[in-house]
Coordinates of C-alpha atoms in Angstrom, one line a residue:
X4 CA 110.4 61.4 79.2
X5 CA 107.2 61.7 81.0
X6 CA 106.0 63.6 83.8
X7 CA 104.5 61.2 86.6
X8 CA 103.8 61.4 90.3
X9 CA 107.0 61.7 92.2
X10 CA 108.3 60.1 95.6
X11 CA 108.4 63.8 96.5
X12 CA 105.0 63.8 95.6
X13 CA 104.1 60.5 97.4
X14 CA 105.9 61.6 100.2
X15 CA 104.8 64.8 100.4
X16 CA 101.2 63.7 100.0
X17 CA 100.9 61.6 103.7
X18 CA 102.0 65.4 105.1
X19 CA 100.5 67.3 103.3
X20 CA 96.7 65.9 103.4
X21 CA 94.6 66.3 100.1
X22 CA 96.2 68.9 97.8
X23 CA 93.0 71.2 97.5
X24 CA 92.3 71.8 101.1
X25 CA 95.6 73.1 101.4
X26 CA 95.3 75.6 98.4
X27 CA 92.1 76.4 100.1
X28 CA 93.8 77.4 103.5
X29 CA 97.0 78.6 101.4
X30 CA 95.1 81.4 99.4
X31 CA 92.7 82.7 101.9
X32 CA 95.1 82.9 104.1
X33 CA 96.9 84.8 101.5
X34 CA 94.1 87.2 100.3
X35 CA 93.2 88.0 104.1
X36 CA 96.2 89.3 104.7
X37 CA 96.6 91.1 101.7
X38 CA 92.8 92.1 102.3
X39 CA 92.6 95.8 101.3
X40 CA 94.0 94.9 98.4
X41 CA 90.4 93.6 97.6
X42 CA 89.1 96.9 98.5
X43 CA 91.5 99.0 95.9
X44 CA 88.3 98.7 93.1
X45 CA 86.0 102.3 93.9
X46 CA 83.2 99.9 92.1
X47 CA 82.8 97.9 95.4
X48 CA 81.9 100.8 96.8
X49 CA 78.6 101.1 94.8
X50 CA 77.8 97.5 94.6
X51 CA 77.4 97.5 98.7
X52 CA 75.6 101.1 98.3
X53 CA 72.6 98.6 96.0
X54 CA 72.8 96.1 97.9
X55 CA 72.0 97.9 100.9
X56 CA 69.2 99.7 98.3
X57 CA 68.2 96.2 97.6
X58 CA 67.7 95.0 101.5
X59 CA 66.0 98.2 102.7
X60 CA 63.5 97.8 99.9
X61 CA 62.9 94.5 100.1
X62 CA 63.3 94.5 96.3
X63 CA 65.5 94.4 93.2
X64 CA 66.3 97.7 90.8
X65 CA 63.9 97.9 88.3
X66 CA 65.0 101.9 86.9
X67 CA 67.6 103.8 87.7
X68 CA 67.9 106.2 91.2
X69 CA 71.4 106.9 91.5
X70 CA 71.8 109.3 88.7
X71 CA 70.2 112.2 87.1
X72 CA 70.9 111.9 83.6
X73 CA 69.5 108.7 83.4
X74 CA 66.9 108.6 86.4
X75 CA 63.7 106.8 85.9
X76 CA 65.4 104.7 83.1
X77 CA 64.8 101.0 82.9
X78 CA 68.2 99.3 84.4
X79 CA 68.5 95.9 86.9
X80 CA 71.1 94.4 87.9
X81 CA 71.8 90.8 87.1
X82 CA 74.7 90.3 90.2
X83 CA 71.8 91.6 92.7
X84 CA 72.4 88.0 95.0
X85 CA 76.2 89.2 95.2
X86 CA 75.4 93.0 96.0
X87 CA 73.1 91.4 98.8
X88 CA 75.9 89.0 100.3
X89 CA 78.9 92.1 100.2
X90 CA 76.1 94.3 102.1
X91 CA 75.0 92.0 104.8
X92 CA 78.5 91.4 105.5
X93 CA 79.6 95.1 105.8
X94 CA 76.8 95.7 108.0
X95 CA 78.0 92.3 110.1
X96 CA 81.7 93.4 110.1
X97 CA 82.2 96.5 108.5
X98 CA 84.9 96.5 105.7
X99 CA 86.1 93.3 107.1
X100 CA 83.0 91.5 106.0
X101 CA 83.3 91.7 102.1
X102 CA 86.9 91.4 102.8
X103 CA 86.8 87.8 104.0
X104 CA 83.7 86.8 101.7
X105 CA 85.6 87.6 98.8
X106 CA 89.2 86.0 99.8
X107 CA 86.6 82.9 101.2
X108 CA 84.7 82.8 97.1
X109 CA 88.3 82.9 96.1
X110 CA 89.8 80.0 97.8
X111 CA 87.3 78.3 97.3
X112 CA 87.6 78.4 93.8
X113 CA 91.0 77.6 93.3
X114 CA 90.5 75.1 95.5
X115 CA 87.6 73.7 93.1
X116 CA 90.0 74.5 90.4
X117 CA 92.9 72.2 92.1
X118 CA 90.2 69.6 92.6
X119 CA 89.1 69.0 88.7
X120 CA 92.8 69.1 88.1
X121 CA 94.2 66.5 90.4
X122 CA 91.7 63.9 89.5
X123 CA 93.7 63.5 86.1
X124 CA 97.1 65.3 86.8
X125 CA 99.8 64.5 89.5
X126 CA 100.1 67.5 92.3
X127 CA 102.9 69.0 91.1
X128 CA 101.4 69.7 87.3
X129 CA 98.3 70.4 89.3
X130 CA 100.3 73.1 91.2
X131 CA 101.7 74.7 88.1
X132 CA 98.5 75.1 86.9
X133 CA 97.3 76.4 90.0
X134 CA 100.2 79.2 90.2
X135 CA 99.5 79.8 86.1
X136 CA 95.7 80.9 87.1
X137 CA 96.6 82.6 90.1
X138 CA 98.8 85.1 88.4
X139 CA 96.5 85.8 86.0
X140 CA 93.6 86.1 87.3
X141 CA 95.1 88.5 90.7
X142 CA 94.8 91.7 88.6
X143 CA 91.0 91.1 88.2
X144 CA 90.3 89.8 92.0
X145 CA 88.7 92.7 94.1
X146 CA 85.5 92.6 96.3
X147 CA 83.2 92.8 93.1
X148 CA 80.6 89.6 92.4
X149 CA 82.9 88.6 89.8
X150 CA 84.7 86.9 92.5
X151 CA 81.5 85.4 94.0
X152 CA 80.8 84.0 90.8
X153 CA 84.3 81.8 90.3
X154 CA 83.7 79.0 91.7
X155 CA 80.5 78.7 90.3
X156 CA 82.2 78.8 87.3
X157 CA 84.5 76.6 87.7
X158 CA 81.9 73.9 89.1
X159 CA 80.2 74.6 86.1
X160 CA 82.7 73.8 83.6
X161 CA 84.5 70.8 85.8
X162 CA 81.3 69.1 85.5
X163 CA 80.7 70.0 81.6
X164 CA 84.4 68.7 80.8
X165 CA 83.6 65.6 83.3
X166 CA 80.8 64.7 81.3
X167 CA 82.3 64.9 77.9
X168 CA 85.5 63.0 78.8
X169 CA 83.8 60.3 79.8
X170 CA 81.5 60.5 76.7
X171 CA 78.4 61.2 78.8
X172 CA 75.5 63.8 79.3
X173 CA 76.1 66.0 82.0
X174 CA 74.4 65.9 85.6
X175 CA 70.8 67.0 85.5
X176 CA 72.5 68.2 89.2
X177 CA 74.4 71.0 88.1
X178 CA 71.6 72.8 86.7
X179 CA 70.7 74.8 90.2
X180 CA 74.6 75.9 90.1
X181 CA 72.9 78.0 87.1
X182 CA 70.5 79.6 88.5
X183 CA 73.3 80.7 91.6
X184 CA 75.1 81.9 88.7
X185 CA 72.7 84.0 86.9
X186 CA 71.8 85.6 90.3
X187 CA 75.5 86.3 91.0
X188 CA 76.7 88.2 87.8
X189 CA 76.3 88.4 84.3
X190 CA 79.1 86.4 83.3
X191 CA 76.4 83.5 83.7
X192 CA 75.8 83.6 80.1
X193 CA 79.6 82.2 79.0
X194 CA 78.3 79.2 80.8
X195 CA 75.5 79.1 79.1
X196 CA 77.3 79.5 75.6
X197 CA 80.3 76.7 76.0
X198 CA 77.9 74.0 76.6
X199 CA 77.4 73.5 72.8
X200 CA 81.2 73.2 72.0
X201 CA 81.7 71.2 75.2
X202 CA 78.6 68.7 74.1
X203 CA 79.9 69.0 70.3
X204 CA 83.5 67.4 71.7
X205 CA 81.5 64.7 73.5
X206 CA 79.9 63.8 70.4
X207 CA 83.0 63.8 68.2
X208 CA 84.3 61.3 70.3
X209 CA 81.7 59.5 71.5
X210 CA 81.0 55.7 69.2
X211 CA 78.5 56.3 66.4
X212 CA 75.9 54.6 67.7
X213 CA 75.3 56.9 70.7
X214 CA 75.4 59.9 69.4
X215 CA 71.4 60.6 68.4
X216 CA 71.0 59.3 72.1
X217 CA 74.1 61.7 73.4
X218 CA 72.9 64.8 71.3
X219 CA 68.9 63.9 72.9
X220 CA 70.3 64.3 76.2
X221 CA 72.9 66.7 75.6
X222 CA 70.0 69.4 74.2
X223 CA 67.9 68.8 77.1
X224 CA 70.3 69.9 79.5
X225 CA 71.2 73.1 77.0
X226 CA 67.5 73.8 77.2
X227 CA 67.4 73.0 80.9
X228 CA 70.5 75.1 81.5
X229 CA 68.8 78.2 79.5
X230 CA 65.5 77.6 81.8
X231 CA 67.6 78.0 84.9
X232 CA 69.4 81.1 83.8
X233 CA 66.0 82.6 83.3
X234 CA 65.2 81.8 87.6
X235 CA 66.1 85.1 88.2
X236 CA 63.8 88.4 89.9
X237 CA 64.6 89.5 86.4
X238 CA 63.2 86.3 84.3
X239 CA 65.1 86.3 80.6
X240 CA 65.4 89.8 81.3
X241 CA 68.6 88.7 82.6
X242 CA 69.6 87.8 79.7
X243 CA 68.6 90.7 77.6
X244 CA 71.0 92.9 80.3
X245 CA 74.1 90.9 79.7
X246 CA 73.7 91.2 76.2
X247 CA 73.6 95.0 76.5
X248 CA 76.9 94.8 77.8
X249 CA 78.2 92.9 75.1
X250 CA 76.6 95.5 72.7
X251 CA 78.0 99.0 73.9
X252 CA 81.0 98.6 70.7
X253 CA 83.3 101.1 70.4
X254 CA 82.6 102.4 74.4
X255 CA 84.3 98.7 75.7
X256 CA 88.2 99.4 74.8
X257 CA 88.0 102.7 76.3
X258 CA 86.9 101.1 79.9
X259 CA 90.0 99.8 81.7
X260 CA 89.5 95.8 82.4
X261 CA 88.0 95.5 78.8
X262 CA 90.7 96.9 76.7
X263 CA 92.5 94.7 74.5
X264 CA 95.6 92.9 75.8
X265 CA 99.0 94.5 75.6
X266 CA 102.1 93.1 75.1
X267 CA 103.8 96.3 75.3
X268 CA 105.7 94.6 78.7
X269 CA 106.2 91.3 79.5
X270 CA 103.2 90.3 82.0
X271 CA 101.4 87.1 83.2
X272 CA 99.9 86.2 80.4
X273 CA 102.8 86.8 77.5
X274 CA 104.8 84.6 79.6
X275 CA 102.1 82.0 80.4
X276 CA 101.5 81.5 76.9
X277 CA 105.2 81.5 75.7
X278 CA 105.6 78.9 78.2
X279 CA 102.7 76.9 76.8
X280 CA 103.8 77.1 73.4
X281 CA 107.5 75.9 74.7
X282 CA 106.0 73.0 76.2
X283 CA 103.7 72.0 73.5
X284 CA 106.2 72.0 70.5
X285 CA 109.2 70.2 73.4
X286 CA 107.0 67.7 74.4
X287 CA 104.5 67.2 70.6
X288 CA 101.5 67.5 72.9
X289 CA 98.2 67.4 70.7
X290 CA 94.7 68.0 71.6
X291 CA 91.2 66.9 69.8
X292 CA 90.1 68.9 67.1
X293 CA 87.1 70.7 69.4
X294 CA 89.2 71.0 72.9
X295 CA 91.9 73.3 69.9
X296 CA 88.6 75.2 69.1
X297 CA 87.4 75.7 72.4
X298 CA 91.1 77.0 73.1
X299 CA 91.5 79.1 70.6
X300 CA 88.3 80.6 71.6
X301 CA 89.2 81.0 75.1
X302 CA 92.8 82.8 73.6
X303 CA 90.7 85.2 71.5
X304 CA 88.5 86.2 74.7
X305 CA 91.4 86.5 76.7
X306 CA 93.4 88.7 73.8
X307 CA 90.6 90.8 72.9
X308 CA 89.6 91.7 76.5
X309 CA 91.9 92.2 79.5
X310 CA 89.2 90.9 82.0
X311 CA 89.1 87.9 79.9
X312 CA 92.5 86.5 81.2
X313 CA 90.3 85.2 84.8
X314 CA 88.5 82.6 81.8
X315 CA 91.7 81.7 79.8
X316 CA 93.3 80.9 83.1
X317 CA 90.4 78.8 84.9
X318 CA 88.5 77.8 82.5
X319 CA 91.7 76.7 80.0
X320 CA 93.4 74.2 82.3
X321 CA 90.2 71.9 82.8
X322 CA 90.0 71.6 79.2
X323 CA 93.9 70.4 78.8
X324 CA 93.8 68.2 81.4
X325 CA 92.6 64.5 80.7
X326 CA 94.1 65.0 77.3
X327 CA 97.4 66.3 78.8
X328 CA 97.3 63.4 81.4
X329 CA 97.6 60.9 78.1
X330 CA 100.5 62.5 77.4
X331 CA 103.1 63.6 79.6
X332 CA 101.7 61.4 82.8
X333 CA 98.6 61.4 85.1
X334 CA 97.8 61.3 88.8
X335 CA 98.5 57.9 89.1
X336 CA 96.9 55.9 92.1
X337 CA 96.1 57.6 95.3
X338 CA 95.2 56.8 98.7
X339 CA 91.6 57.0 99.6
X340 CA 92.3 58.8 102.6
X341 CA 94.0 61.5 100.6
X342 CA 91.4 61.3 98.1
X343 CA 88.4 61.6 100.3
X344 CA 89.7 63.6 103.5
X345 CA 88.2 63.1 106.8
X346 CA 85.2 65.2 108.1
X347 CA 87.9 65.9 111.0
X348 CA 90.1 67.4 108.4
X349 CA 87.9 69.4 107.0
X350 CA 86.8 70.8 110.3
X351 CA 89.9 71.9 111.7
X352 CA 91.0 73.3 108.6
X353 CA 87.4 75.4 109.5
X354 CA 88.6 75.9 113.0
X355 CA 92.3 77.5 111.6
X356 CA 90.8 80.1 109.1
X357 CA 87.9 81.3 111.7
X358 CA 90.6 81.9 114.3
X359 CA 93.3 83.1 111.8
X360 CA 90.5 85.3 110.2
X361 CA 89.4 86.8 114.0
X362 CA 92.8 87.3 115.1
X363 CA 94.1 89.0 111.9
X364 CA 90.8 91.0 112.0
X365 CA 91.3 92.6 115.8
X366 CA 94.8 93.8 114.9
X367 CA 94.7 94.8 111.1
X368 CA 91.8 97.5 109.9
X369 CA 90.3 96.7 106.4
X370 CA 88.7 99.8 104.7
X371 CA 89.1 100.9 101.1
X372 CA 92.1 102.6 99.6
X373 CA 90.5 106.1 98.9
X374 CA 93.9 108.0 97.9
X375 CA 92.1 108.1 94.2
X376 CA 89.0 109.1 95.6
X377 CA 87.9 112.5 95.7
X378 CA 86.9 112.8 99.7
X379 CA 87.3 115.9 100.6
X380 CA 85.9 117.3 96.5
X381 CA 82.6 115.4 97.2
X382 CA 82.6 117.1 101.0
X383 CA 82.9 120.7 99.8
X384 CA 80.2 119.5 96.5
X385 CA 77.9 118.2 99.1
X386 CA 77.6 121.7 100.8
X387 CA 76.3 123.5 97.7
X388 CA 73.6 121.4 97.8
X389 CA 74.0 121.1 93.6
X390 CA 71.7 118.6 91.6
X391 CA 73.1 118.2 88.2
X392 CA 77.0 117.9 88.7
X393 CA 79.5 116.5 85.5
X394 CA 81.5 114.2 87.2
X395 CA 84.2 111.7 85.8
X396 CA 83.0 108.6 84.7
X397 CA 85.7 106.9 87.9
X398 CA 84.0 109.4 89.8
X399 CA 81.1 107.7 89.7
X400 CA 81.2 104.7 92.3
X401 CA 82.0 107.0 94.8
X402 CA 79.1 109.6 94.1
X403 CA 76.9 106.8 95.0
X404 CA 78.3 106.0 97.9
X405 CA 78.2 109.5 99.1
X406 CA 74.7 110.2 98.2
X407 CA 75.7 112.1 95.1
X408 CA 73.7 111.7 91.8
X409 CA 76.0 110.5 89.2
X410 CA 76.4 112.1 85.7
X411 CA 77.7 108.8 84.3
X412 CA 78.9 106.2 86.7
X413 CA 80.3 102.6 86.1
X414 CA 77.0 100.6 85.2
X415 CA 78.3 101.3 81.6
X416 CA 75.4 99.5 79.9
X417 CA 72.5 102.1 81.6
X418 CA 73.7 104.9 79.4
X419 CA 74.7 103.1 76.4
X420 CA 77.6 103.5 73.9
X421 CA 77.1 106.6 72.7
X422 CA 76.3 108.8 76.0
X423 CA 79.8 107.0 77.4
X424 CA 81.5 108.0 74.2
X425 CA 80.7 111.2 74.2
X426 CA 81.2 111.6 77.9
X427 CA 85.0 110.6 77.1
X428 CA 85.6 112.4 74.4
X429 CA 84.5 115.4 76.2
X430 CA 86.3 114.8 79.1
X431 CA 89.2 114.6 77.7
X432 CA 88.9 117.1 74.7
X433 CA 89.2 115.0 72.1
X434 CA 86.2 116.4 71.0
X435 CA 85.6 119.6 73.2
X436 CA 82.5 120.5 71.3
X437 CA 80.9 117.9 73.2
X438 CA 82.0 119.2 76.4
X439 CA 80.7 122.5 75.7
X440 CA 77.2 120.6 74.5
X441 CA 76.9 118.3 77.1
X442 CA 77.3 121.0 79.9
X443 CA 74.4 122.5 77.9
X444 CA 72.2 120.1 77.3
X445 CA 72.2 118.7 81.0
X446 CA 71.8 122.3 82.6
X447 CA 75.2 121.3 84.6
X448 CA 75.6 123.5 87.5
X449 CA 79.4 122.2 88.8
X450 CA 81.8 120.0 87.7
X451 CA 83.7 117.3 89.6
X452 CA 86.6 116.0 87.5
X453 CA 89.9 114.8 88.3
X454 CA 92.4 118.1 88.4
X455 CA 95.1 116.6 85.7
X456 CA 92.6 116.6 83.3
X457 CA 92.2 118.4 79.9
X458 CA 88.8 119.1 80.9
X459 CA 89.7 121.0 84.1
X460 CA 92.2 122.7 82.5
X461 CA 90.2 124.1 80.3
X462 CA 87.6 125.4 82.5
X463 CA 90.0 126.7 84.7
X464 CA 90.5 129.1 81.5
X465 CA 86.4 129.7 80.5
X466 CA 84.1 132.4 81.1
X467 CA 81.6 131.9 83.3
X468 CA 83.3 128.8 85.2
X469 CA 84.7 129.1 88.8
X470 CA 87.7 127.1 90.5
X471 CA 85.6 126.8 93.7
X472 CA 88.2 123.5 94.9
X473 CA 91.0 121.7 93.9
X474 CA 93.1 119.4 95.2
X475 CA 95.7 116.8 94.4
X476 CA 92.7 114.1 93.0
X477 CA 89.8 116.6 92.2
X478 CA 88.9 119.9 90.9
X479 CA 85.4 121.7 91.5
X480 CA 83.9 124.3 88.7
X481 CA 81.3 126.0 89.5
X482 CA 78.9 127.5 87.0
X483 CA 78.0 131.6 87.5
X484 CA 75.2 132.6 86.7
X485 CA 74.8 133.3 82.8
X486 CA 77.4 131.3 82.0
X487 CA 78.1 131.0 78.0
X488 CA 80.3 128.6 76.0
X489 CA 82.5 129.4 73.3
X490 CA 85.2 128.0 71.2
X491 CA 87.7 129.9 72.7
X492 CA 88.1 131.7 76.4
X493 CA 87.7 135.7 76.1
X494 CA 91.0 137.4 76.4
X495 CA 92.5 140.7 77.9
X496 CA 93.9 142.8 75.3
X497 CA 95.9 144.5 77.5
X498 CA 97.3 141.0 79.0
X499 CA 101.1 140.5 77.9

């Protein structure tokens, strides 16, 4: 039994037009209208506050302004490119802007994606794959330069896994695609670190007698790939930031989109990968030895850290597929109008999501879901006119884009694994010592934490702190003046 192209796929194919322009209309259309979902992330909140930082200057963050713990610190920010494009477009369009940019960056990547894979698989194993990495990858897709970065990952690997199946050196041309990268996010430096197991594959099987020539030319375009991560306002500072991240240990699994997987329920990826398994051991399907590494690898990421899943599910599939397509059945011969659509395609295609996009836009108001936002907290906070305010850590985003110096705030790697570490184990009293300390040591003079937590409730119950606000999302302590901290709260005697 083998899986080949169709006649509903032949059919299909003379209506349909070329399958990736289709998943490109199908999925904006789809994220456009589902468009505040991309807003539900408070982080996109701060990333369009520094962008708008980074356009007024007319420069990049070189030290820290938005908080006061940490002010004067050195901190940059390697997606600065991304912050820049989500800030032009909110001041173009308001909400809507980022809205459509990020539902556009997303399209376009699946459609990328769909690309790569229909050059060796038929459309409807194409279209699997497609739904596979789409269900995935939708808890992680928000207005965030993560998204802006996806199909520059995807270009990225397509033409690394191009290169190596047809036992060749890469394109000296896809080098600028990492420079966009390392300007976009941090995630540039994955790309940078799969191109020796990728080049390793080529060489494994590649004939004997062109391997010194394929490793030769396979090293120049590592080195050329590390020398275009460096074109950066940052240099190879870039690359010391990402790292940074990658160093903060014990603070990662306590940060929601880098925990560990859970299996706990059955989700996207548990049943993804069950049906993988199923089809591998129904159908014998075998891979070479460094395409089972690279997967393994990309299972481990994936496993160990929840945001993972977006790599496992993009960046998987283009490794399977020319192997897969030896197996079970390829594309099989197309028609070179499918193949290579029409500029006339392409443009009305152009015309439909531009109209779609302004008609959708004049009836439907994008803004960002701020029922876990503390609004009305930060009004009444703003009023007292307060400078050093303890604020929870998902607090933070919107601080900044209120004006509010943060505490601690979501660029994690500024304050390091130990200030976020403490930070949550004071906030939620696993260690209240460290509350008491850090209210202490930083002078606090209010406190901005969300009112179901152990925190609050404990200061609702201290000497010296007073309920000032509180609402459904956010409590407000303020400090009197004299305040002490100790172990326990005083007592009446007299109280029953």
């Amino acid at each position: 039994m083998t899986i080949s192209v169709s006649h509903a796929d032949e059919g299909a194919r003379g209506l349909r037009g070329p399958l990736p322009l289709w998943v490109l209309l199908s999925i904006y259309a789809l994220f456009v209208v589902a468009g505040n979902r991309l807003l539900i992330d408070p982080d996109t909140l701060w990333q369009v506050t520094i962008g708008q930082w980074i356009i007024d200057h007319r420069a990049v963050p070189q030290v820290d302004v938005y908080s006061f713990t940490m002010r004067g610190e050195p901190w940059i920010s390697t997606q600065w490119l991304a912050q820049v494009i989500y800030a032009k477009a909110f001041a173009l369009a308001g909400w809507t802007g980022p809205v459509v940019v990020a539902a556009f960056a997303i399209a376009v990547t699946f459609a990328l994606f769909a690309r790569s894979l229909s050059r060796d698989l038929s459309d409807s194993t194409t279209l699997v794959f497609v739904a596979a990495a789409l269900a995935l990858t939708a808890p992680h897709l928000f207005a965030r330069p993560h998204v802006l970065a996806m199909p520059v990952m995807v270009a990225w690997i397509a033409g690394l896994v191009a290169a190596a199946d047809r036992h060749e050196p890469p394109s000296f041309w896809l080098l600028p695609l990492m420079a966009l990268w390392a300007n976009l996010h941090g995630g540039f430096v994955f790309g940078l670190m799969i191109v020796a197991p990728i080049a390793l594959d080529a060489l494994v099987s590649a004939a004997k007698t062109e391997r010194r020539w394929l490793l030769l030319r396979w090293a120049m375009f590592g080195l050329g790939a590390l020398l275009a991560a460096c074109c950066t306002p940052y240099g190879w500072n870039s690359l010391l930031a990402s790292q940074k991240i990658l160093a903060l240990g014990s603070a990662l699994p306590l940060i929601m989109e880098w925990k560990p997987a859970d299996f706990g329920h059955l989700g996207p990826l548990e049943l993804c990968l069950l049906l993988g398994i199923g089809l591998a051991l129904y159908r014998g399907v075998t891979l070479p030895p460094m395409r089972i590494v690279i997967l393994l690898g990309l299972l481990h990421m994936a496993l160990a850290q929840g945001r993972a899943a977006e790599i496992l599910a993009l960046v998987a599939p283009l490794i399977l597929a020319a192997p897969l397509a030896r197996q079970i059945g390829g594309a099989g011969a197309r028609d070179a109008a499918a193949a290579f659509p029409r500029g006339t395609l392409i443009a009305a295609l152009a015309l439909v999501m531009a109209a779609g996009t302004f008609a959708y836009a004049a009836v439907h108001r994008f803004e960002p879901n701020m029922r876990g936002a503390p609004v009305a907290a930060v009004t009444e906070l703003k009023k007292l006119n307060l400078a050093r305010v303890f604020n929870d850590y998902d607090f933070g985003g919107y601080l900044i884009y209120r004006g509010v110096r943060t505490f601690i705030d979501g660029r994690t790697e500024l304050y390091g694994e130990k200030f976020f570490v403490d930070h949550n184990a004071a906030s939620g009293l696993m260690e209240p010592d460290n509350l008491f300390r850090l209210l202490d040591q930083y002078d606090i003079q209010a406190t901005l934490m969300r009112t179901q937590s152990a925190a609050t409730k404990l200061l609702d119950h201290m000497d010296g702190w007073q309920n000032i606000y509180s609402d459904d999302i956010a409590t407000i302590h303020l400090r009197k003046a004299g305040a002490t901290h100790t172990r326990e709260p005083a007592i009446d005697p007299e109280a029953n």
